[in-house]
Coordinates of C-alpha atoms and ligand atoms in Angstrom, one line a residue:
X1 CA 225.6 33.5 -6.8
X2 CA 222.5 34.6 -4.8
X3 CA 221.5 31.4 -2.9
X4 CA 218.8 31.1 -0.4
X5 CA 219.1 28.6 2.0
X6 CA 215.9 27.9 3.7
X7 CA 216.0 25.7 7.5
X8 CA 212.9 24.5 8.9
X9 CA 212.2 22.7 12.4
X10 CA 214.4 19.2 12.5
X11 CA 217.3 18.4 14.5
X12 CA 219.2 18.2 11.3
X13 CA 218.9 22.0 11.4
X14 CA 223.1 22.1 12.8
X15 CA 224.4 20.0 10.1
X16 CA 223.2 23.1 7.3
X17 CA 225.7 25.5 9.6
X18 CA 228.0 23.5 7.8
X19 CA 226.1 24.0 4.5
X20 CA 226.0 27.7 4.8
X21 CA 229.7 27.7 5.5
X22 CA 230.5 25.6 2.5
X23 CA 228.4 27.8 0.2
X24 CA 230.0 31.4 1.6
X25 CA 233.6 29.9 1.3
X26 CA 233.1 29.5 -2.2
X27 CA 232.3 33.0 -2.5
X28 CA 228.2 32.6 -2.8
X29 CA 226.5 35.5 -1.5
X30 CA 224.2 33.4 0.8
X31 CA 220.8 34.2 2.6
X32 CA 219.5 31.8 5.7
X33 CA 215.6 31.8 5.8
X34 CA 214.5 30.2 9.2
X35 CA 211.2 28.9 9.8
X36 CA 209.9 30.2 13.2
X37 CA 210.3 26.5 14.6
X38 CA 213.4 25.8 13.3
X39 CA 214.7 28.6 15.8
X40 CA 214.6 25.8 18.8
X41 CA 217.1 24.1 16.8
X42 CA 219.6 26.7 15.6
X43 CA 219.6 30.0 16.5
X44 CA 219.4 33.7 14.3
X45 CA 222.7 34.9 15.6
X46 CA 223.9 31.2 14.4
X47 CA 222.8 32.3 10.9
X48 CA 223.8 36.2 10.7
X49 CA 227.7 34.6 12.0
X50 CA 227.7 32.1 9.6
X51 CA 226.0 33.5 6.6
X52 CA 227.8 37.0 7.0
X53 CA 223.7 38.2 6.2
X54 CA 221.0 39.8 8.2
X55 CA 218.5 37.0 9.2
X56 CA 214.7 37.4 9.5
X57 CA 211.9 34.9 10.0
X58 CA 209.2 37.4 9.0
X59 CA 207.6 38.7 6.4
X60 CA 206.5 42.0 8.5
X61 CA 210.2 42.4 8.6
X62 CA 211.8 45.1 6.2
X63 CA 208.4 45.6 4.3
X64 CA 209.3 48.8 2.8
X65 CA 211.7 46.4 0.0
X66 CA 208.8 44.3 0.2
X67 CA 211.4 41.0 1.2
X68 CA 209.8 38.3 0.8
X69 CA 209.7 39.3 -2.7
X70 CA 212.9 40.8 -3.6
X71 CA 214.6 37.7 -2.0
X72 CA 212.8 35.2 -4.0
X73 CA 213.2 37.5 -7.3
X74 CA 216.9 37.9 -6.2
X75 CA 218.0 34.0 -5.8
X76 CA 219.9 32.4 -8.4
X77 CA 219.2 29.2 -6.5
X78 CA 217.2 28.2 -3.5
X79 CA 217.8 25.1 -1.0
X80 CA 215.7 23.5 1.7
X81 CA 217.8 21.8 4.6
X82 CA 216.3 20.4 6.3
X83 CA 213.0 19.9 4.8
X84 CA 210.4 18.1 6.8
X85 CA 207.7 16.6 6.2
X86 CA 205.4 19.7 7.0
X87 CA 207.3 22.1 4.4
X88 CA 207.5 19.0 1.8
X89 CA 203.7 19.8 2.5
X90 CA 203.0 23.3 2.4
X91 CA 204.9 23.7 -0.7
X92 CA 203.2 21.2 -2.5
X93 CA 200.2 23.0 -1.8
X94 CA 201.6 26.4 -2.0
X95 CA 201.4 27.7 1.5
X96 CA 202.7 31.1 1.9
X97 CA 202.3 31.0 6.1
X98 CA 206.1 32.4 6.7
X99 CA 208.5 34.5 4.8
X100 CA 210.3 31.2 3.6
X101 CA 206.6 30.1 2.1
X102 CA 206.2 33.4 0.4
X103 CA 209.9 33.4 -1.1
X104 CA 209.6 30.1 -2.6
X105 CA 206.2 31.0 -4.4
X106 CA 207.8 34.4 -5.6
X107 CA 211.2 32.8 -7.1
X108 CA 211.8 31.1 -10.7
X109 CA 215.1 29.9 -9.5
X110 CA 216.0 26.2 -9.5
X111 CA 214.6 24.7 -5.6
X112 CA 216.5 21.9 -4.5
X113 CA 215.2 20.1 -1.1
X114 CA 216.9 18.2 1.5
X115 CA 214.3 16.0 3.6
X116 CA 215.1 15.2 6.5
X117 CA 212.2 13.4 9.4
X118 CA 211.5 9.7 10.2
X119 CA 211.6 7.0 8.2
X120 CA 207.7 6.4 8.8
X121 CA 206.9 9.7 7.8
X122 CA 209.0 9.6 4.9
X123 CA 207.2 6.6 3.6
X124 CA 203.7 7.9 4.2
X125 CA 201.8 8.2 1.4
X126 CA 200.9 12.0 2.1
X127 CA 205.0 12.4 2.0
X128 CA 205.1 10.5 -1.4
X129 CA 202.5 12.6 -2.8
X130 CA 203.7 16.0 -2.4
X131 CA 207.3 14.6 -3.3
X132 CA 206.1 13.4 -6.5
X133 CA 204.5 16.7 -7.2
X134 CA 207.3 19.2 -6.0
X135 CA 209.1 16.5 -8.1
X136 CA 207.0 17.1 -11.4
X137 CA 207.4 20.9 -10.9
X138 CA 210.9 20.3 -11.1
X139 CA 212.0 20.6 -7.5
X140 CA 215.2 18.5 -7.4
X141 CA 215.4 16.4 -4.0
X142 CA 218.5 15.4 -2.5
X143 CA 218.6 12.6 -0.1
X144 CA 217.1 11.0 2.3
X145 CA 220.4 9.2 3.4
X146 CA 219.9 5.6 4.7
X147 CA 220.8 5.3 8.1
X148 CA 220.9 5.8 11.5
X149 CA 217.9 8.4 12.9
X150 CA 217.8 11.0 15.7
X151 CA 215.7 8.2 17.8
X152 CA 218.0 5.7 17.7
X153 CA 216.1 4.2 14.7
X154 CA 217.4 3.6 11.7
X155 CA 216.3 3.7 8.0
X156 CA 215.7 6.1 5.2
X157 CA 214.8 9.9 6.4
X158 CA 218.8 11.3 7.1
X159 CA 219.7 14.4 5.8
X160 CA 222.0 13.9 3.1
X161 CA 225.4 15.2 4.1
X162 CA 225.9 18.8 3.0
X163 CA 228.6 18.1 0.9
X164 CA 226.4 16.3 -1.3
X165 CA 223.7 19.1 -1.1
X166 CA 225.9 21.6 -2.3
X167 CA 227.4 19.9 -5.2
X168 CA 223.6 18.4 -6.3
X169 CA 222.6 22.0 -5.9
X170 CA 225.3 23.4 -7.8
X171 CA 225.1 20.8 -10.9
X172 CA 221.3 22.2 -11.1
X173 CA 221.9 25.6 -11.5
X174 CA 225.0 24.8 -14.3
X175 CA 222.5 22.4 -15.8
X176 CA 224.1 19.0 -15.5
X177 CA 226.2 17.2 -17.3
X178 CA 223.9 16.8 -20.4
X179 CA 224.0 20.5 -20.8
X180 CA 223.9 21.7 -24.1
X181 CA 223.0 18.6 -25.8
X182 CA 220.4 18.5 -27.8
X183 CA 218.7 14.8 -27.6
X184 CA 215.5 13.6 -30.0
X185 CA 213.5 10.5 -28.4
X186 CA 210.9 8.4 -29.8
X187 CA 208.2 6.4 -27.5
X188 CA 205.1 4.9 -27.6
X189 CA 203.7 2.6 -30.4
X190 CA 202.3 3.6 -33.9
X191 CA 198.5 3.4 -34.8
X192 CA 198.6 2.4 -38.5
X193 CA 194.7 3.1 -39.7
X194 CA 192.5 0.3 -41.2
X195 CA 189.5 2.9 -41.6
X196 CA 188.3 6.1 -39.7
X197 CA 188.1 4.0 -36.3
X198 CA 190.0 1.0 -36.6
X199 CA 193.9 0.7 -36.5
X200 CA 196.6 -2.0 -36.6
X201 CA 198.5 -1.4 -33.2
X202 CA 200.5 -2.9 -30.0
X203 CA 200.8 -2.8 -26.4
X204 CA 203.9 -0.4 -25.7
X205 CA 202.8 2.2 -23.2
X206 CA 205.4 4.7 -24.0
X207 CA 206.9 4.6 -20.0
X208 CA 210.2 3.6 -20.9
X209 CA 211.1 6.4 -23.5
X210 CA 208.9 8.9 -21.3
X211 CA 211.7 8.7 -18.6
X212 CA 214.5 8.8 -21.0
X213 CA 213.4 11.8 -21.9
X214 CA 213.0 13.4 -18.4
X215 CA 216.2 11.6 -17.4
X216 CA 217.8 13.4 -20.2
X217 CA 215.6 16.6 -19.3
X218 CA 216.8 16.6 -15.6
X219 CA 220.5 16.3 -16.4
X220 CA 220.9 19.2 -18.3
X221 CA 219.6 18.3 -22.3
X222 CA 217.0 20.0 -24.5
X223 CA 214.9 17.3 -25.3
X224 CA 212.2 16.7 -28.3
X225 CA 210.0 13.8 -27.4
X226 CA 208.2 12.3 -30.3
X227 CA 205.3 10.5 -28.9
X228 CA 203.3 8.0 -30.6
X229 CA 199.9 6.3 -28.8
X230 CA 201.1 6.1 -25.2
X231 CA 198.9 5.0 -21.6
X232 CA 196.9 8.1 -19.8
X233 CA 199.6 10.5 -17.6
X234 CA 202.5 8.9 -18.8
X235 CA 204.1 12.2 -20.5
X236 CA 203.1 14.4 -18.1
X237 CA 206.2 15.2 -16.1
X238 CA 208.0 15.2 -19.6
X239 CA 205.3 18.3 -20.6
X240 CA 206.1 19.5 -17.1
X241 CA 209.7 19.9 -17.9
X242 CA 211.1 23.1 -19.5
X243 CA 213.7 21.6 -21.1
X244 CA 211.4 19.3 -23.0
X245 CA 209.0 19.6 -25.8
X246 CA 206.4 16.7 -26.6
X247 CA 205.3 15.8 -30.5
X248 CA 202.2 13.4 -30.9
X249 CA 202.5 11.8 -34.3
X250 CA 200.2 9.0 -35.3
X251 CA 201.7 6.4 -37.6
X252 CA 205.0 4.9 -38.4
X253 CA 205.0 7.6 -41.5
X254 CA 204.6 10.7 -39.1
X255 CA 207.0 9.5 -36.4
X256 CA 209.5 8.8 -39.2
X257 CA 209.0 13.0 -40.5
X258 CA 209.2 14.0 -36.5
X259 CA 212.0 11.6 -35.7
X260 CA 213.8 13.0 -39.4
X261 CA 213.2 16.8 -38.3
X262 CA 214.1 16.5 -34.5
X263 CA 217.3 14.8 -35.7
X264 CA 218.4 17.0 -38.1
X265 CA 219.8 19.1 -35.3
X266 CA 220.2 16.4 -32.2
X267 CA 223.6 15.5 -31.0
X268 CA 221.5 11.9 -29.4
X269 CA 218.6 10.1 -31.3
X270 CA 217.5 7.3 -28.9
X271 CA 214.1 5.5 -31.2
X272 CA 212.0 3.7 -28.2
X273 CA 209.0 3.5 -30.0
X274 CA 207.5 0.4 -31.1
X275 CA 207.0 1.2 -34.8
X276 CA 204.6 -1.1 -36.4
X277 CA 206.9 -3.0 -39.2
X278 CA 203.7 -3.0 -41.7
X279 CA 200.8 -0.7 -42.5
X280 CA 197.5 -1.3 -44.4
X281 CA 198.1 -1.3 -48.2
X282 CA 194.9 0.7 -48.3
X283 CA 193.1 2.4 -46.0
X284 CA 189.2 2.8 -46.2
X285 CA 187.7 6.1 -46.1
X286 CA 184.7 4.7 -45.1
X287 CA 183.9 2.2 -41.7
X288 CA 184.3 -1.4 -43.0
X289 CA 180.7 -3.0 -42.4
X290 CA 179.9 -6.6 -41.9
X291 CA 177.4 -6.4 -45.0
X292 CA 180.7 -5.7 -47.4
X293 CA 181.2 -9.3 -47.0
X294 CA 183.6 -11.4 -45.1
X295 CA 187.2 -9.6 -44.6
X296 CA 189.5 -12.7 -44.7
X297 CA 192.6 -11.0 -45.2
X298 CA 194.1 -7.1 -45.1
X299 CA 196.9 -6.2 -47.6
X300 CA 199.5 -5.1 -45.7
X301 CA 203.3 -3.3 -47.2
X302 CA 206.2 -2.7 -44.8
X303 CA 206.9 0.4 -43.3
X304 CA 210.2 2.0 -43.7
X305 CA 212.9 1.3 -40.8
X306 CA 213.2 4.8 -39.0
X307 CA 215.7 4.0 -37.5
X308 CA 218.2 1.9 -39.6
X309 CA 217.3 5.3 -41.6
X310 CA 218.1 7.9 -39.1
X311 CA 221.7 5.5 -38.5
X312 CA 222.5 5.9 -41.9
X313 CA 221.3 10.0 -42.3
X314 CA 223.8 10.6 -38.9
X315 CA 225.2 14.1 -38.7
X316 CA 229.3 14.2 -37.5
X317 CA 229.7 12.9 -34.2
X318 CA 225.6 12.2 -33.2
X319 CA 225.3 9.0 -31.7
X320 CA 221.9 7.3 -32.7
X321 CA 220.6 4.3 -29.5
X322 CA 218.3 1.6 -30.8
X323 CA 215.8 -0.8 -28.4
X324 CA 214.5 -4.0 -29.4
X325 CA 212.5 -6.1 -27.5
X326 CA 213.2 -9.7 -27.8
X327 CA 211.0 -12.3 -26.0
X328 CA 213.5 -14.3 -23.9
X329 CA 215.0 -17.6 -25.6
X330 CA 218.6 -19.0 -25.8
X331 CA 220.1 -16.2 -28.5
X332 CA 218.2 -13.0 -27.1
X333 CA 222.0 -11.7 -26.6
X334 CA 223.3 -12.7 -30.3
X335 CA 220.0 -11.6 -32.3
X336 CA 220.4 -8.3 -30.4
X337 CA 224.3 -8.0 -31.9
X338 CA 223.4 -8.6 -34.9
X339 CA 220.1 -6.4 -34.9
X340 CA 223.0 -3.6 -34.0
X341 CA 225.0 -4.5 -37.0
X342 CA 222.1 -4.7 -39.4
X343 CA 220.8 -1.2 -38.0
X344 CA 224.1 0.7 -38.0
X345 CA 223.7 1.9 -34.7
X346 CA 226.0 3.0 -32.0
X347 CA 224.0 1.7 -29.1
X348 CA 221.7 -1.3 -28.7
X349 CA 219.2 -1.3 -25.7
X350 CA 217.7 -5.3 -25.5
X351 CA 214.8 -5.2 -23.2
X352 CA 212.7 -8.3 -22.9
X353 CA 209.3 -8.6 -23.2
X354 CA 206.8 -11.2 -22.7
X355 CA 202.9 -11.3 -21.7
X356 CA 203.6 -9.8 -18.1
X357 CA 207.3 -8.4 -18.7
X358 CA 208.6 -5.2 -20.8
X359 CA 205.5 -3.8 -22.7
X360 CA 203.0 -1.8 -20.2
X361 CA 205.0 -2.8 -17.0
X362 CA 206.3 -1.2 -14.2
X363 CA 209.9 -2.3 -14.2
X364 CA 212.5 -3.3 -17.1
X365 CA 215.5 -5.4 -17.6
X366 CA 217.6 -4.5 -20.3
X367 CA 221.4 -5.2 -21.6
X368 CA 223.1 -2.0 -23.6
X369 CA 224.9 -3.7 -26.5
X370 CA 227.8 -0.9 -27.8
X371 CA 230.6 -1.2 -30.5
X372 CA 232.0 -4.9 -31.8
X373 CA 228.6 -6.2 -29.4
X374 CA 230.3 -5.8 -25.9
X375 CA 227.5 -5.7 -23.5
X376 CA 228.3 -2.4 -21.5
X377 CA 225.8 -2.2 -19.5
X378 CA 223.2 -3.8 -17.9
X379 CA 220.0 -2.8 -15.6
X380 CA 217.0 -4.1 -14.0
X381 CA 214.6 -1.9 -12.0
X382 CA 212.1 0.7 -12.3
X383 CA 211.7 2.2 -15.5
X384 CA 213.3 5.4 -14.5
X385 CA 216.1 3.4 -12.7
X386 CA 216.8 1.9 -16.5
X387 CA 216.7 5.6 -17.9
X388 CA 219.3 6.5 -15.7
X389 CA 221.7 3.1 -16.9
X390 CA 221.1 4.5 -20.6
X391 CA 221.8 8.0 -20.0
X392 CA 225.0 6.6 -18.1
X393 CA 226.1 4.6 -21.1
X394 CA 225.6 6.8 -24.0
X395 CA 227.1 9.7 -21.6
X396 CA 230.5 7.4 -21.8
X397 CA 229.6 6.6 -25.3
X398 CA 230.0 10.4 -26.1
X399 CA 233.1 10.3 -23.6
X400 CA 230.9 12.7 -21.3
X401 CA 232.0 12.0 -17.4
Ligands
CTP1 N1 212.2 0.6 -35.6 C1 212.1 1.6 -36.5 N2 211.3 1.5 -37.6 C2 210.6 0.3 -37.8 C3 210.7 -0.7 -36.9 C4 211.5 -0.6 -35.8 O1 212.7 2.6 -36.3 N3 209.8 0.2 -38.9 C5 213.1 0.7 -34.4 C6 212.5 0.7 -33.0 O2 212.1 2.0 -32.6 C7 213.6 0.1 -32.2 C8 214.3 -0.8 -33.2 O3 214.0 -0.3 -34.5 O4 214.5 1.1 -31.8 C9 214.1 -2.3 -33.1 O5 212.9 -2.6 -33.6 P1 212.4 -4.2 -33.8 O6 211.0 -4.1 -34.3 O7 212.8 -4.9 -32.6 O8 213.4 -4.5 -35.0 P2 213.1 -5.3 -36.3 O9 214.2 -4.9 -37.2 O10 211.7 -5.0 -36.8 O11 213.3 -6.8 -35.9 P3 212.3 -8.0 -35.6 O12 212.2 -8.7 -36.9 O13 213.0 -8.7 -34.6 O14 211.0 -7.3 -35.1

C-alpha cells in the first residue's frame, strides 16, 4: 500500500520512527510528511533513513508533479502521529497552510489520527469539537493513551503506542471485521395519524439504534437505517457515513415495508424502534374540531409485530436482534426470556426505561439475552458505549472474532 504518514510538532514525534519502520517492514510503500515544527523534534534525514523516501515539508517543493496533489491522490491510507491539538484544528477547519494540510484536503483515502498533547488541552472544549467533527467526516482516531505525560503529569493525551496505530489503521483500510455484512436497523418511534396534524406517538428519540448503526457502519458493514420520528441531529453522523443509507418511514405500517425490503437481503436485522403496538381504527381526513362533539374514546386495532414477523420470514443463517424496554420490577430478566421465546429471535437486548432512564437519555443499561435465555452480555454507559456491547455480541453470535 501507499500510506502517508504525517508527523506534526510533539515530542511523541520519535515514537512514529518506530511507526514508519513497522509500516515499511511489512512491505508498505511509505511517505513521512513533516510539519515544519515537527522538524525540532525528529529530523528529515531521520525520515528519508527510515521511510527509504525522499522527505519534503513544502509544497514549493517538486511543483512540476504538482505534490501535494499527487501524494494525497496516491495514498491508499493516511496517518497522523502525532496529532496535536493545532492540526486536530486546522483540519477541522480545512487549513491547507503546509504540504501535509494540502495532502489531506486532496486525498479520499481513509485518515486515521493519533493525538498526542496535554491532558488539559485534550479536554478543551475547542479539542472536543474539532474531534467530533473530523470524527463525523469519518476520521478514525486512535488513542489518546492514559498515562504518564512528557511533564511529568499524567492523564489522558499519550500517543497510543504504534503498534496499535498500525493495526487500527490497517483494520480501516480492510474495512473491519463487519466487512461485507449487510446489516438492516430500525430506530426511532412510529407516529400512527389521528387526522392531518395529530398522531398517537412516544418518547424514543432514536439515539440508541442511531449508534448501532454507525457502530456497525465504522466496523466495516453496509448499513440501511430505517428511521421512524427521531430528536433533531441524532442521524446525522449515520448520513455522514458512506457505508450507511437512512429511510424515514412514518408509521408502524411503513417501517414494517422498509424493515421487510432492507431485510430481504441483510445478513443482521436488529428492530430498535419503538413501534406503536396499536393504530387508529380510522383516521380522519379532516382536523377533528371541538364542535364535532366530545371525543371520549378513539378506536384503536393492533399493529402487526414487525419483528416477531421479520423472525419468522429469516433468510439461511441471518440473525434477527430484538430490544425491549421493560420498566424495572422483580422479573424484568424473566419477561425479557420469554419475550425472546415468543418473538423467535436470536438476540434479546433488555434496556430499561423509566421517566428519567432509557427513552431520550444520554446513557443506557441493557442485558443481551441469547439462545436457551443466557444473559451474554451486559453494558451500561453511553449510548455508543452500549452499541459497541451489541455489535460485540451478535459478532460472536455469528462466530465473527
Ligand atoms: N416491535 C415490533 N412491532 C411491534 C411492536 C414491537 O417489531 N408492533 C419490536 C420492537 O422494535 C422491539 C421489540 O419488538 O424490538 C419489543 O417490543 P415491545 O413493545 O417491548 O414488545 P411487546 O411484544 O409489544 O411487549 P409488551 O407487551 O411488553 O409491550
Amino acid at each position: 500500500m501507499f500510506i502517508l504518514v504525517g508527523v506534526t510538532g510533539g515530542i511523541a514525534a520519535y515514537k512514529s520512527v518506530h511507526l514508519v519502520r513497522l509500516l515499511v517492514q511489512q512491505g508498505h510503500d511509505v511517505h513521512v510528511i513533516p510539519t515544519d515544527d515537527s522538524l525540532r523534534f525528529i529530523g528529515l534525514t531521520t525520515w528519508e533513513a527510515i521511510s527509504r523516501n525522499p522527505v519534503t515539508t513544502s509544497v514549493h517543493d517538486d511543483v512540476a508533479r504538482v505534490r501535494h496533489v499527487t501524494l494525497g491522490q496516491s495514498a491508499d491510507l493516511v496517518i497522523v502521529a502525532p496529532a496535536t491539538a493545532n492540526t486536530l484544528a486546522a483540519m477541522a477547519a480545512g487549513l491547507a497552510s503546509d504540504l501535509l494540510g494540502t495532502t489531506l484536503l486532496a486525498t479520499t483515502a481513509p485518515v486515521v489520527v493519533a493525538p498526542a498533547m496535554h491532558t488539559e488541552m485534550w479536554r478543551h472544549p475547542a479539542t472536543t469539537d474539532n474531534v467530533a467533527t473530523l470524527r463525523e467526516r469519518g476520521v478514525l482516531v486512535v488513542g489518546p493513551a492514559d498515562g504518564p505525560l512528557t511533564g511529568g503529569d499524567s492523564g489522558p493525551g499519550r500517543m497510543s503506542e504504534p503498534d496499535d496505530i498500525v493495526a487500527a489503521a490497517l483494520a480501516a483500510v480492510s474495512g473491519g471485521p463487519l466487512s461485507g455484512l449487510r446489516v438492516a436497523v430500525s430506530t426511532g418511534g412510529t407516529r400512527e395519524p389521528l387526522d392531518p396534524v395529530r398522531f398517537l406517538g412516544n418518547r424514543s428519540s432514536g439515539r440508541q439504534g442511531a449508534e448501532l448503526a454507525l457502530d456497525a457502519a465504522r466496523r466495516g458493514a453496509t448499513v440501511t437505517l430505517v428511521a421512524a420520528s427521531v430528536d433533531a441531529g441524532v442521524l446525522d453522523a449515520v448520513a455522514a457515513h458512506p457505508r450507511a443509507t437512512i429511510e424515514n418511514v412514518e408509521t408502524a405500517a411503513q417501517l414494517g415495508e422498509a424493515m421487510g425490503r432492507a431485510a430481504a437481503s441483510a445478513d443482521v436485522v436488529v428492530m430498535v424502534a419503538a413501534v406503536a403496538d396499536y393504530r387508529a381504527a380510522s383516521v380522519s381526513e379532516r382536523k377533528l374540531r371541538k364542535e364535532d362533539g366530545p371525543l371520549e374514546s378513539i378506536a384503536l386495532v393492533p399493529n402487526d409485530d414487525i419483528l416477531a414477523g421479520l423472525a419468522a420470514a429469516r433468510r439461511p443463517g441471518q440473525t434477527v436482534v430484538g430490544f425491549a424496554a421493560e420498566t424495572a420490577d422483580d422479573d424484568l430478566l424473566e419477561r425479557a426470556r420469554r419475550k425472546r421465546e415468543r418473538k423467535g429471535v436470536d438476540l434479546l437486548v433488555v434496556n430499561e426505561v423509566g421517566w428519567d432512564t432509557g427513552f431520550g437519555a444520554g446513557g443506557n443499561t441493557v442485558a443481551v439475552i441469547g439462545a436457551e435465555g443466557a444473559v451474554v452480555a451486559e453494558a451500561t454507559g453511553s449510548k455508543a458505549a452500549v452499541a459497541g456491547a451489541v455489535w460485540d455480541a451478535i459478532a460472536a453470535a455469528r462466530g465473527i472474532r
